[in-house]
Coordinates of C-alpha atoms in Angstrom, one line a residue:
M1 CA -81.4 4.1 82.0
P2 CA -84.1 6.3 80.4
R3 CA -82.9 9.5 78.7
I4 CA -84.2 12.9 79.4
P5 CA -85.8 14.5 76.3
N6 CA -83.5 16.9 74.5
E7 CA -80.6 16.0 76.9
H8 CA -77.2 16.6 75.5
P9 CA -75.5 13.2 74.8
T10 CA -72.5 14.2 77.0
L11 CA -74.7 14.1 80.0
W12 CA -75.3 10.4 79.5
I13 CA -72.1 9.8 81.5
K14 CA -73.5 11.7 84.5
S15 CA -72.8 10.0 87.8
A16 CA -71.2 7.1 86.0
K17 CA -68.4 7.0 88.7
S18 CA -70.1 8.3 91.8
R19 CA -72.7 10.7 93.1
S20 CA -70.2 12.7 95.2
L21 CA -71.1 15.9 93.3
Q22 CA -74.7 15.2 92.6
G23 CA -76.8 18.3 92.7
K24 CA -73.8 20.6 92.5
T25 CA -73.3 23.3 89.8
I26 CA -69.7 24.1 88.9
V27 CA -68.6 26.9 86.6
L28 CA -65.3 26.0 85.0
A29 CA -63.4 29.2 84.2
V30 CA -60.8 28.7 81.5
T31 CA -57.9 31.2 80.8
G32 CA -55.2 31.4 78.2
S33 CA -52.8 28.8 79.4
I34 CA -51.8 25.9 77.1
A35 CA -53.1 23.6 79.9
A36 CA -56.6 24.7 78.7
V37 CA -56.5 21.6 76.5
R38 CA -56.9 19.5 79.7
T39 CA -60.3 21.0 80.5
V40 CA -62.4 18.7 78.2
E41 CA -61.5 15.7 80.2
L42 CA -61.7 17.6 83.5
S43 CA -65.2 18.7 82.7
R44 CA -66.2 15.1 82.0
E45 CA -64.7 13.8 85.2
L46 CA -66.7 16.3 87.2
I47 CA -69.9 15.2 85.3
R48 CA -69.1 11.5 85.9
R49 CA -69.4 12.3 89.6
G50 CA -72.8 14.0 89.2
A51 CA -71.9 17.7 88.7
D52 CA -73.6 20.1 86.3
V53 CA -70.7 21.9 84.6
H54 CA -70.8 25.2 82.8
A55 CA -67.8 26.8 81.1
V56 CA -66.8 30.4 80.9
M57 CA -63.8 31.4 78.8
S58 CA -61.5 34.4 78.4
E59 CA -60.6 35.6 74.9
A60 CA -57.1 34.3 75.3
A61 CA -58.4 30.9 76.2
E62 CA -60.2 30.8 72.8
W63 CA -56.8 30.9 71.1
I64 CA -56.0 27.6 72.9
I65 CA -59.2 25.7 72.7
N66 CA -62.3 26.2 70.7
P67 CA -65.5 26.9 72.7
M68 CA -67.2 24.1 70.8
A69 CA -64.9 21.6 72.5
L70 CA -66.2 22.8 76.0
H71 CA -69.8 22.8 74.7
Y72 CA -69.3 19.2 73.9
A73 CA -67.5 18.5 77.1
T74 CA -70.0 20.1 79.4
G75 CA -73.3 19.7 77.5
N76 CA -74.0 23.4 78.1
E77 CA -73.5 26.5 76.0
V78 CA -70.1 28.2 76.7
I79 CA -70.0 31.7 78.0
T80 CA -67.5 33.8 76.1
A81 CA -68.9 37.2 76.8
I82 CA -71.1 38.9 79.4
T83 CA -74.5 39.6 77.9
G84 CA -77.8 41.0 78.9
K85 CA -78.4 37.7 80.7
I86 CA -75.8 39.0 83.3
E87 CA -74.4 35.5 83.5
H88 CA -72.0 36.3 86.3
V89 CA -74.9 37.3 88.5
E90 CA -77.0 34.3 87.4
F91 CA -74.3 32.0 88.7
F92 CA -72.6 33.9 91.5
G93 CA -74.7 36.7 92.7
N94 CA -76.2 36.5 96.2
M95 CA -78.9 34.2 94.8
G96 CA -76.7 32.6 92.2
R97 CA -77.1 28.9 91.4
A98 CA -73.5 27.8 91.3
D99 CA -71.7 26.1 94.1
L100 CA -68.1 26.6 92.9
L101 CA -66.1 28.8 90.5
L102 CA -63.2 26.6 89.4
V103 CA -60.6 28.6 87.6
A104 CA -58.6 25.9 85.8
P105 CA -56.1 26.6 84.3
S106 CA -55.3 30.0 85.8
T107 CA -52.6 32.2 84.3
A108 CA -50.5 34.5 86.4
N109 CA -52.3 37.4 84.7
T110 CA -55.7 36.1 85.9
I111 CA -54.5 35.6 89.5
G112 CA -53.2 39.1 89.6
K113 CA -56.5 40.5 88.3
I114 CA -58.6 38.6 90.8
A115 CA -56.3 39.8 93.6
T116 CA -56.7 43.4 92.5
G117 CA -60.4 43.3 91.6
I118 CA -59.9 43.8 87.9
D119 CA -62.7 42.3 85.8
D120 CA -62.0 42.9 82.1
T121 CA -62.6 39.3 80.9
P122 CA -65.7 37.1 81.4
V123 CA -63.5 34.9 83.7
T124 CA -62.4 37.8 86.0
T125 CA -65.9 39.2 86.0
F126 CA -67.2 35.9 87.3
A127 CA -64.4 35.9 89.9
T128 CA -65.1 39.4 91.1
T129 CA -68.8 38.5 91.6
A130 CA -68.0 35.2 93.3
V131 CA -65.5 36.7 95.7
G132 CA -67.8 39.6 96.5
A133 CA -70.7 37.3 97.2
G134 CA -68.5 35.0 99.4
K135 CA -69.0 32.0 97.1
N136 CA -66.6 29.1 96.8
V137 CA -63.6 29.8 94.5
M138 CA -60.8 27.3 93.6
V139 CA -57.8 28.3 91.5
V140 CA -55.5 25.8 89.6
P141 CA -52.4 27.7 88.4
A142 CA -50.5 26.7 85.2
M143 CA -47.6 28.7 83.8
H144 CA -43.8 28.7 83.3
E145 CA -41.9 28.2 86.5
D146 CA -40.2 31.6 86.3
M147 CA -43.6 33.3 86.2
Y148 CA -44.8 31.2 89.1
N149 CA -41.7 32.2 91.1
H150 CA -42.4 36.0 90.7
P151 CA -42.7 37.6 94.1
A152 CA -45.8 39.5 93.1
L153 CA -47.5 36.3 92.1
A154 CA -46.6 34.7 95.5
A155 CA -48.0 37.8 97.2
N156 CA -51.2 37.6 95.2
I157 CA -51.7 33.9 96.0
E158 CA -51.2 34.6 99.7
K159 CA -53.7 37.4 99.5
L160 CA -56.3 35.2 97.8
E161 CA -55.8 32.4 100.2
G162 CA -56.4 34.9 103.0
W163 CA -59.8 35.5 101.3
G164 CA -60.6 31.8 101.6
I165 CA -59.8 30.9 97.9
R166 CA -58.4 27.4 97.6
F167 CA -55.3 26.8 95.4
V168 CA -54.5 23.3 93.9
G169 CA -51.1 22.6 92.5
P170 CA -49.1 23.2 90.5
R171 CA -46.6 20.4 89.8
I172 CA -43.1 21.8 89.1
E173 CA -41.6 19.7 86.3
E174 CA -39.3 20.5 83.3
G175 CA -39.1 24.2 84.2
I176 CA -42.9 24.5 84.1
A177 CA -45.5 24.9 86.9
K178 CA -47.8 22.3 85.4
I179 CA -51.5 22.1 86.1
A180 CA -52.4 19.6 88.8
G181 CA -53.7 16.2 87.7
N182 CA -57.4 15.8 87.1
D183 CA -57.7 13.3 89.9
E184 CA -56.2 15.8 92.4
I185 CA -58.4 18.6 91.2
V186 CA -61.6 16.5 91.3
L187 CA -60.7 15.2 94.8
E188 CA -60.2 18.8 96.1
V189 CA -63.5 19.9 94.5
E190 CA -65.3 17.0 96.2
R191 CA -63.8 18.0 99.5
M192 CA -64.6 21.7 99.1
I193 CA -68.3 21.3 98.1
G194 CA -69.1 17.8 99.1
S195 CA -71.0 16.5 102.1
N196 CA -68.5 17.6 104.7
S197 CA -70.0 14.9 106.9
L198 CA -66.7 14.2 108.6
R199 CA -65.4 17.8 108.8
G200 CA -63.4 18.2 112.0
K201 CA -62.9 14.5 112.5
K202 CA -59.5 12.8 112.6
V203 CA -59.5 9.5 110.8
L204 CA -56.6 7.0 111.1
I205 CA -56.5 4.1 108.6
T206 CA -54.2 1.1 108.3
S207 CA -53.9 -0.4 104.9
G208 CA -52.4 -3.2 102.8
A209 CA -50.0 -6.0 103.8
T210 CA -47.2 -5.9 106.3
A211 CA -44.0 -7.8 105.7
E212 CA -41.7 -9.7 108.2
A213 CA -38.0 -9.9 107.3
V214 CA -36.5 -13.4 106.9
D215 CA -33.1 -12.0 106.0
P216 CA -32.0 -8.7 104.4
I217 CA -33.5 -9.8 101.1
R218 CA -36.5 -12.1 101.8
I219 CA -39.8 -11.3 103.5
L220 CA -42.9 -13.1 104.6
T221 CA -46.1 -11.2 103.6
N222 CA -49.6 -11.7 102.2
R223 CA -51.7 -10.9 99.2
A224 CA -53.4 -7.8 100.4
S225 CA -53.1 -4.9 97.9
G226 CA -54.1 -2.0 100.1
K227 CA -56.8 -0.8 97.6
T228 CA -59.6 -0.8 100.2
G229 CA -57.5 1.2 102.6
I230 CA -56.6 3.8 100.0
E231 CA -60.2 4.1 98.8
L232 CA -61.3 4.6 102.5
A233 CA -58.7 7.3 103.0
L234 CA -59.9 9.1 99.8
E235 CA -63.5 8.9 100.8
A236 CA -62.8 10.2 104.3
Y237 CA -60.8 13.1 102.8
R238 CA -63.7 13.9 100.4
R239 CA -66.0 14.2 103.4
G240 CA -63.7 16.7 105.1
A241 CA -61.8 14.6 107.6
E242 CA -58.1 15.0 108.5
V243 CA -56.8 11.7 107.3
T244 CA -53.7 9.7 108.1
I245 CA -52.9 6.3 106.5
V246 CA -50.3 3.9 107.8
H247 CA -49.1 1.4 105.2
R248 CA -46.2 -0.2 103.5
N249 CA -46.6 1.0 99.9
M250 CA -46.5 4.8 100.0
A251 CA -48.9 6.1 97.3
G252 CA -48.3 9.9 97.4
I253 CA -51.9 10.8 98.0
C254 CA -52.3 14.6 97.9
G255 CA -53.9 16.0 101.1
I256 CA -53.5 12.8 103.1
N257 CA -50.8 12.2 105.7
E258 CA -49.0 8.9 104.9
I259 CA -46.8 7.0 107.4
H260 CA -44.6 4.1 106.3
A261 CA -44.7 0.9 108.2
E262 CA -43.0 -2.3 107.0
S263 CA -43.6 -4.9 109.7
A264 CA -46.5 -5.6 112.1
E265 CA -44.4 -4.2 115.0
Q266 CA -43.8 -1.0 113.1
M267 CA -47.4 -0.6 112.1
T268 CA -48.6 -1.2 115.7
N269 CA -46.2 1.3 117.1
A270 CA -47.0 3.9 114.5
V271 CA -50.8 3.6 115.1
L272 CA -50.5 3.8 118.9
E273 CA -48.3 6.9 118.5
E274 CA -50.8 8.5 116.2
L275 CA -53.7 7.6 118.5
G276 CA -51.8 9.4 121.3
K277 CA -52.0 12.6 119.4
G278 CA -55.8 12.5 119.2
C279 CA -58.1 10.6 116.9
D280 CA -61.8 10.1 116.4
V281 CA -61.9 6.8 114.5
L282 CA -59.4 4.0 113.7
I283 CA -60.2 2.0 110.6
S284 CA -57.9 -1.1 110.8
A285 CA -58.1 -2.3 107.2
A286 CA -54.6 -3.7 107.0
A287 CA -53.8 -7.4 106.7
I288 CA -51.3 -7.3 109.6
S289 CA -49.0 -10.3 109.8
D290 CA -50.1 -12.7 112.6
Y291 CA -46.6 -14.2 112.9
T292 CA -43.1 -12.8 112.8
L293 CA -39.6 -14.2 113.3
E294 CA -36.0 -13.3 114.1
A295 CA -34.5 -12.2 110.9
A296 CA -31.0 -13.4 109.8
E297 CA -28.4 -10.6 109.7
T298 CA -27.1 -11.8 106.3
K299 CA -28.7 -13.6 103.4
I300 CA -29.6 -17.2 104.1
K301 CA -27.8 -19.5 101.7
S302 CA -30.2 -20.9 99.1
G303 CA -30.5 -24.6 98.2
D304 CA -30.7 -26.1 101.7
E305 CA -33.8 -27.1 103.6
L306 CA -34.9 -24.2 105.8
V307 CA -37.0 -24.3 108.9
L308 CA -38.4 -21.0 110.3
S309 CA -39.5 -20.5 113.9
L310 CA -42.5 -18.2 114.0
R311 CA -44.0 -16.4 116.9
P312 CA -47.3 -14.4 117.2
T313 CA -47.3 -10.7 116.7
R314 CA -49.0 -8.1 118.9
K315 CA -52.8 -7.5 118.4
L316 CA -53.1 -3.9 117.2
I317 CA -56.9 -3.6 117.7
K318 CA -56.8 -5.0 121.3
E319 CA -53.9 -2.7 122.3
A320 CA -55.6 0.3 120.6
R321 CA -58.9 -0.4 122.5
D322 CA -57.2 -0.9 125.8
A323 CA -55.2 2.3 125.5
H324 CA -58.0 4.4 124.0
P325 CA -61.5 3.2 125.1
E326 CA -63.1 6.5 123.9
I327 CA -62.4 6.2 120.1
K328 CA -64.4 4.5 117.5
I329 CA -62.7 1.4 116.0
V330 CA -63.6 -0.4 112.8
G331 CA -62.0 -3.8 112.2
F332 CA -61.8 -6.1 109.2
K333 CA -62.2 -9.9 109.3
A334 CA -61.0 -12.1 106.4
E335 CA -61.7 -15.8 106.2
T336 CA -61.6 -18.5 103.6
G337 CA -63.8 -21.3 102.6
I338 CA -66.6 -20.9 105.2
G339 CA -70.3 -20.3 104.9
E340 CA -71.9 -16.9 105.6
K341 CA -73.3 -18.1 109.0
E342 CA -69.8 -19.1 110.2
L343 CA -68.3 -15.9 108.8
I344 CA -70.7 -13.8 110.7
G345 CA -70.2 -15.9 113.8
R346 CA -66.4 -15.5 113.8
A347 CA -66.8 -11.8 113.1
L348 CA -69.1 -11.4 116.0
Q349 CA -66.6 -13.1 118.3
T350 CA -63.8 -10.7 117.2
L351 CA -66.1 -7.7 117.6
E352 CA -67.1 -8.6 121.1
Y353 CA -63.6 -9.6 122.2
T354 CA -62.0 -6.4 121.0
G355 CA -64.8 -4.0 121.7
L356 CA -65.2 -2.9 118.1
D357 CA -67.8 -0.4 117.0
M358 CA -68.1 -2.1 113.6
I359 CA -66.5 -5.0 111.8
V360 CA -66.3 -5.7 108.0
A361 CA -66.1 -9.4 107.2
N362 CA -65.6 -11.3 103.9
D363 CA -64.6 -14.6 102.5
V364 CA -61.5 -13.9 100.4
S365 CA -61.5 -17.3 98.8
T366 CA -64.1 -16.0 96.4
G367 CA -62.2 -12.7 95.7
G368 CA -61.4 -9.4 97.5
I369 CA -57.6 -9.7 97.9
G370 CA -55.8 -7.9 95.1
T371 CA -59.0 -7.4 93.1
E372 CA -60.9 -4.3 92.1
N373 CA -64.2 -5.6 93.6
N374 CA -65.3 -7.1 96.9
N375 CA -68.3 -8.6 98.7
V376 CA -68.4 -7.7 102.4
C377 CA -70.7 -8.0 105.3
V378 CA -70.9 -5.1 107.8
I379 CA -71.8 -6.0 111.4
R380 CA -72.4 -3.6 114.3
P381 CA -73.3 -4.5 117.9
G382 CA -77.0 -4.2 118.7
R383 CA -78.1 -4.4 115.1
K384 CA -80.1 -7.5 114.2
E385 CA -79.7 -7.2 110.5
H386 CA -76.2 -7.2 108.9
L387 CA -75.5 -5.2 105.7
N388 CA -74.0 -6.7 102.6
F389 CA -72.2 -4.6 100.0
I390 CA -71.1 -6.0 96.6
G391 CA -69.2 -3.9 94.1
S392 CA -66.0 -2.0 93.4
K393 CA -63.8 -1.1 96.4
S394 CA -64.4 2.6 95.8
M395 CA -68.2 2.0 96.0
I396 CA -67.8 -0.2 99.2
A397 CA -65.6 2.6 100.7
V398 CA -68.5 5.0 100.2
A399 CA -71.0 2.6 101.9
L400 CA -68.6 2.0 104.8
M401 CA -68.1 5.7 105.3
D402 CA -71.8 6.2 105.3
E403 CA -72.0 3.8 108.2
I404 CA -69.2 5.5 110.1
T405 CA -70.7 8.9 109.5
A406 CA -74.0 7.7 110.8
I407 CA -72.3 6.6 114.1
F408 CA -70.9 10.1 114.6
S409 CA -74.1 12.0 113.5
S410 CA -76.3 9.9 115.8
G411 CA -73.9 10.1 118.7
E412 CA -74.6 6.4 119.2
K413 CA -72.1 4.3 121.0
Y414 CA -72.0 0.6 119.9

């Protein structure tokens, strides 16, 4: 990839992970918390998603981390004082060029100053300007737990949230209100200033493998890892959707509602219950067991020949479509050892039989189950050409969400 003349070498990683923040300018405001040491990698994670990052520091922050470190991390000169360039207006005045003021980490002192309009550091001057201009502000607290529990701090946070300021974290561990993880911060930044193409939509996703009990110890399951479902949930959340994921392996994804379901029956019941509460799209990415059995009440003795009697499970997509003809439904079709023509043919049969709005098909004999990458074919009714996507599951999730978003934005019914 050609380099821009005089470009800072740090920017060579720009958009290396995604383009979710491409074209966005973020000012990272760093205050005097020991968590300031985390801002080098945080800056680079934002850049890896396409953002242009500028740092502003309080004097107290300079006792923790040298401005040169953030110059390296962002590729831009660090603002440590307000000068005749009136930097706070350049970035956050009414015609300012920044999209977000990210105060990370934020001390209790800085939160209090923002809440009372005090601007005696470069960081708080930026905050006063951004709040006054109605610009996006996100605050990531980091301090000792006792400080975080102070009633005045709680009142200040409530006040700032009432102004539309977004708080992320902290994590309470070891008597410390620790700064949120970089993955969580970046995800919330993407949601706040990203495309918002699914804002106001409710997205329900099934993910991973289900498991059918043989006895209290043994199960029948499959090799699905759930990586695709989780990446789809994250991408829908980035785009502003209200996301619920039903799966067996709870992942603790911040901002996303997770429902545990072990068996095919549990997953089907959980999905139908959630659909009854209102939903715009169901993405059925789970590898739901096709067969189940009557589980033994006690452990089956090992060593003897064992014959299991299997019976078919309910078909989630068919029941969901019959009960809710108005929602969009995306299905997945996994096959093994067949050619592309046969794969597409079988996917079309499933699509037509179940009334899907889109189906994602792949031959898992060449990869896809339990791997980081996949090769999928996307089929929609009425479209003559089918789309193929090859790459990481996170990249494929972006492509699939583009397709789903297009259905909503066009108002098209397939």
